[in-house]
Coordinates of C-alpha atoms and ligand atoms in Angstrom, one line a residue:
M1 CA 102.6 12.3 -35.3
T2 CA 104.0 8.9 -34.5
D3 CA 104.2 7.5 -31.0
L4 CA 107.5 5.8 -30.2
S5 CA 105.6 2.9 -28.6
S6 CA 104.5 1.9 -32.0
P7 CA 106.7 -0.6 -33.9
D8 CA 106.7 1.9 -36.9
A9 CA 108.3 4.6 -34.8
L10 CA 110.9 2.2 -33.5
D11 CA 111.7 1.1 -37.0
V12 CA 112.0 4.8 -38.0
V13 CA 114.5 5.5 -35.2
A14 CA 116.5 2.3 -35.9
A15 CA 116.7 3.2 -39.6
L16 CA 117.8 6.7 -38.9
I17 CA 120.4 5.5 -36.4
A18 CA 121.7 3.1 -39.1
R19 CA 121.9 5.9 -41.6
H20 CA 123.8 8.3 -39.4
R21 CA 125.9 6.3 -36.9
G22 CA 129.0 6.0 -39.1
S23 CA 129.3 9.8 -39.7
P24 CA 131.5 12.0 -37.6
G25 CA 129.4 14.3 -35.4
A26 CA 126.4 12.1 -36.1
L27 CA 124.3 13.2 -33.1
M28 CA 123.0 16.6 -34.4
P29 CA 122.0 15.3 -37.8
L30 CA 120.4 12.3 -36.2
L31 CA 118.4 14.4 -33.7
H32 CA 117.2 16.6 -36.6
A33 CA 116.2 13.5 -38.6
V34 CA 114.3 11.9 -35.7
Q35 CA 112.4 15.2 -35.0
D36 CA 111.7 15.7 -38.7
A37 CA 110.3 12.1 -38.9
L38 CA 108.4 11.9 -35.6
G39 CA 107.7 15.6 -34.8
H40 CA 109.8 15.4 -31.6
V41 CA 112.6 13.4 -30.0
P42 CA 110.9 10.8 -27.8
A43 CA 112.6 9.9 -24.5
A44 CA 112.7 6.3 -25.5
A45 CA 114.9 7.2 -28.5
V46 CA 117.6 8.6 -26.3
P47 CA 119.1 5.3 -25.0
L48 CA 119.0 3.9 -28.5
M49 CA 120.9 6.9 -29.9
A50 CA 123.3 7.0 -27.0
Q51 CA 124.3 3.4 -27.3
A52 CA 124.7 3.6 -31.1
L53 CA 126.9 6.7 -30.9
N54 CA 128.8 5.5 -27.9
L55 CA 127.6 8.5 -25.8
S56 CA 126.0 8.6 -22.4
R57 CA 122.3 9.3 -22.1
A58 CA 123.1 12.5 -20.2
E59 CA 125.2 13.7 -23.2
V60 CA 122.3 13.1 -25.6
H61 CA 119.8 14.7 -23.2
G62 CA 122.2 17.7 -22.7
V63 CA 122.2 18.4 -26.4
I64 CA 118.4 18.0 -26.8
R65 CA 117.9 20.4 -23.9
H66 CA 120.5 22.9 -25.1
Y67 CA 118.8 23.6 -28.4
P68 CA 115.3 25.0 -28.2
H69 CA 114.6 23.5 -31.7
F70 CA 114.3 20.0 -30.3
R71 CA 111.0 19.0 -28.7
E72 CA 110.8 16.3 -26.1
A73 CA 107.0 15.9 -26.5
P74 CA 104.7 16.0 -29.5
A75 CA 103.7 19.5 -30.6
G76 CA 100.2 20.8 -30.6
R77 CA 97.9 20.9 -33.6
H78 CA 99.2 24.3 -34.5
V79 CA 102.8 25.5 -33.9
V80 CA 103.5 29.2 -33.3
Q81 CA 107.2 30.2 -33.3
V82 CA 108.2 33.7 -32.3
C83 CA 111.7 34.8 -33.4
R84 CA 113.9 35.8 -30.4
A85 CA 117.2 36.4 -32.2
E86 CA 118.9 39.7 -32.3
S87 CA 117.1 41.7 -34.9
C88 CA 113.7 40.7 -33.7
Q89 CA 114.7 41.1 -30.1
A90 CA 115.6 44.7 -30.9
L91 CA 112.2 45.3 -32.4
G92 CA 110.0 44.0 -29.7
A93 CA 110.2 40.2 -29.6
D94 CA 109.9 40.1 -25.8
A95 CA 106.7 42.0 -25.9
L96 CA 105.4 40.0 -28.9
M97 CA 106.1 36.7 -27.2
A98 CA 104.4 37.9 -24.0
H99 CA 101.4 39.0 -26.2
A100 CA 101.3 35.6 -28.0
A101 CA 101.4 33.7 -24.7
Q102 CA 98.5 35.8 -23.3
V103 CA 96.4 35.5 -26.4
L104 CA 97.0 31.8 -26.9
H105 CA 96.7 31.0 -23.2
C106 CA 99.9 29.1 -23.6
A107 CA 103.3 29.5 -21.9
E108 CA 106.5 30.0 -24.0
H109 CA 108.1 26.7 -24.8
A110 CA 104.9 24.8 -23.9
T111 CA 101.8 23.2 -25.4
R112 CA 98.4 24.3 -24.4
E113 CA 96.5 21.8 -22.2
D114 CA 93.9 21.1 -24.9
G115 CA 96.7 20.3 -27.4
A116 CA 95.6 23.0 -29.8
V117 CA 98.9 25.0 -30.0
T118 CA 102.5 24.9 -29.1
L119 CA 104.3 28.2 -28.6
E120 CA 108.1 28.2 -29.2
P121 CA 111.0 30.6 -29.4
V122 CA 113.1 30.3 -32.5
Y123 CA 116.4 32.0 -33.3
C124 CA 116.2 33.7 -36.7
L125 CA 113.7 32.9 -39.4
G126 CA 115.7 34.6 -42.1
L127 CA 113.5 37.7 -42.1
C128 CA 115.7 40.0 -40.1
A129 CA 115.1 42.9 -42.4
S130 CA 111.4 42.6 -41.7
S131 CA 111.5 42.0 -37.9
P132 CA 109.8 41.0 -35.8
A133 CA 109.1 37.7 -37.5
V134 CA 106.8 34.8 -36.6
M135 CA 106.2 31.4 -38.1
V136 CA 102.8 29.8 -37.8
D137 CA 102.4 26.2 -39.0
G138 CA 105.5 26.6 -41.2
R139 CA 104.3 29.9 -42.8
L140 CA 106.4 33.0 -42.3
H141 CA 104.9 36.3 -41.2
A142 CA 107.1 39.5 -41.3
R143 CA 106.7 42.8 -39.4
M144 CA 104.4 41.2 -36.9
T145 CA 102.3 43.4 -34.6
P146 CA 100.0 42.4 -31.8
Q147 CA 97.0 43.3 -34.0
K148 CA 98.2 41.1 -36.9
F149 CA 99.0 38.3 -34.4
D150 CA 95.4 38.6 -33.0
R151 CA 94.0 38.2 -36.5
I152 CA 96.1 35.1 -37.2
A153 CA 95.2 33.5 -33.8
A154 CA 91.5 34.3 -34.4
A155 CA 91.6 32.8 -37.9
L156 CA 93.0 29.6 -36.4
E157 CA 90.4 29.7 -33.6
L158 CA 93.2 29.8 -31.1
A159 CA 92.3 33.1 -29.4
Ligands
LIG1 S1 116.5 37.8 -36.1 FE1 114.4 37.3 -36.3 S2 114.2 36.7 -38.4 FE2 116.4 37.0 -38.1

C-alpha cells in the first residue's frame, strides 16, 4: 500500500490524471485507477483530480462517498467483502454480515483497530445462483454459512 505523502504516490496519481483527463466521464475510471494503484483514494488526491477535471472537491467527494467500492483509507491486511445485492440479500446477507462483524470484531465498512481486517459490503460478486456470496482477499466463496465463515476467519487468524 502506498502512502500519498510519498513522491511515488504523487507520481502515480499525476500519471493517472494525465492518462484519464481527456476522456469524457473521466472521474469514475480515474477513481478506479487510483484505488487499483494505491488501494484507496487518498484525501490528498481529491483536489488534484477535481482541478484536473474541472470539478469541485465536493463533487469528487460526493462520488467517492456514493459508491461503497471506493475506500478513503487503506484497507486492512485482509479484506472481507459480503455481498449485499438482491439475491444474496434474499438468502440472508443481513444476518451473514452481522455474523461476520461479530466474529471479526469489526464494524461493516470499517477496518479493525489492529489493521488486521477490513469488512465491506459489495453489490454482486457474480455468484447470484450460489448466494450468499463472500469474497475474502480476492477469493470468492459461494453458499456461505456462518459455520463456513467461522472456518475461514479461523484459518486467517481473524476470529
Ligand atoms: S447478488 Fe450476491 S453475488 Fe450476485
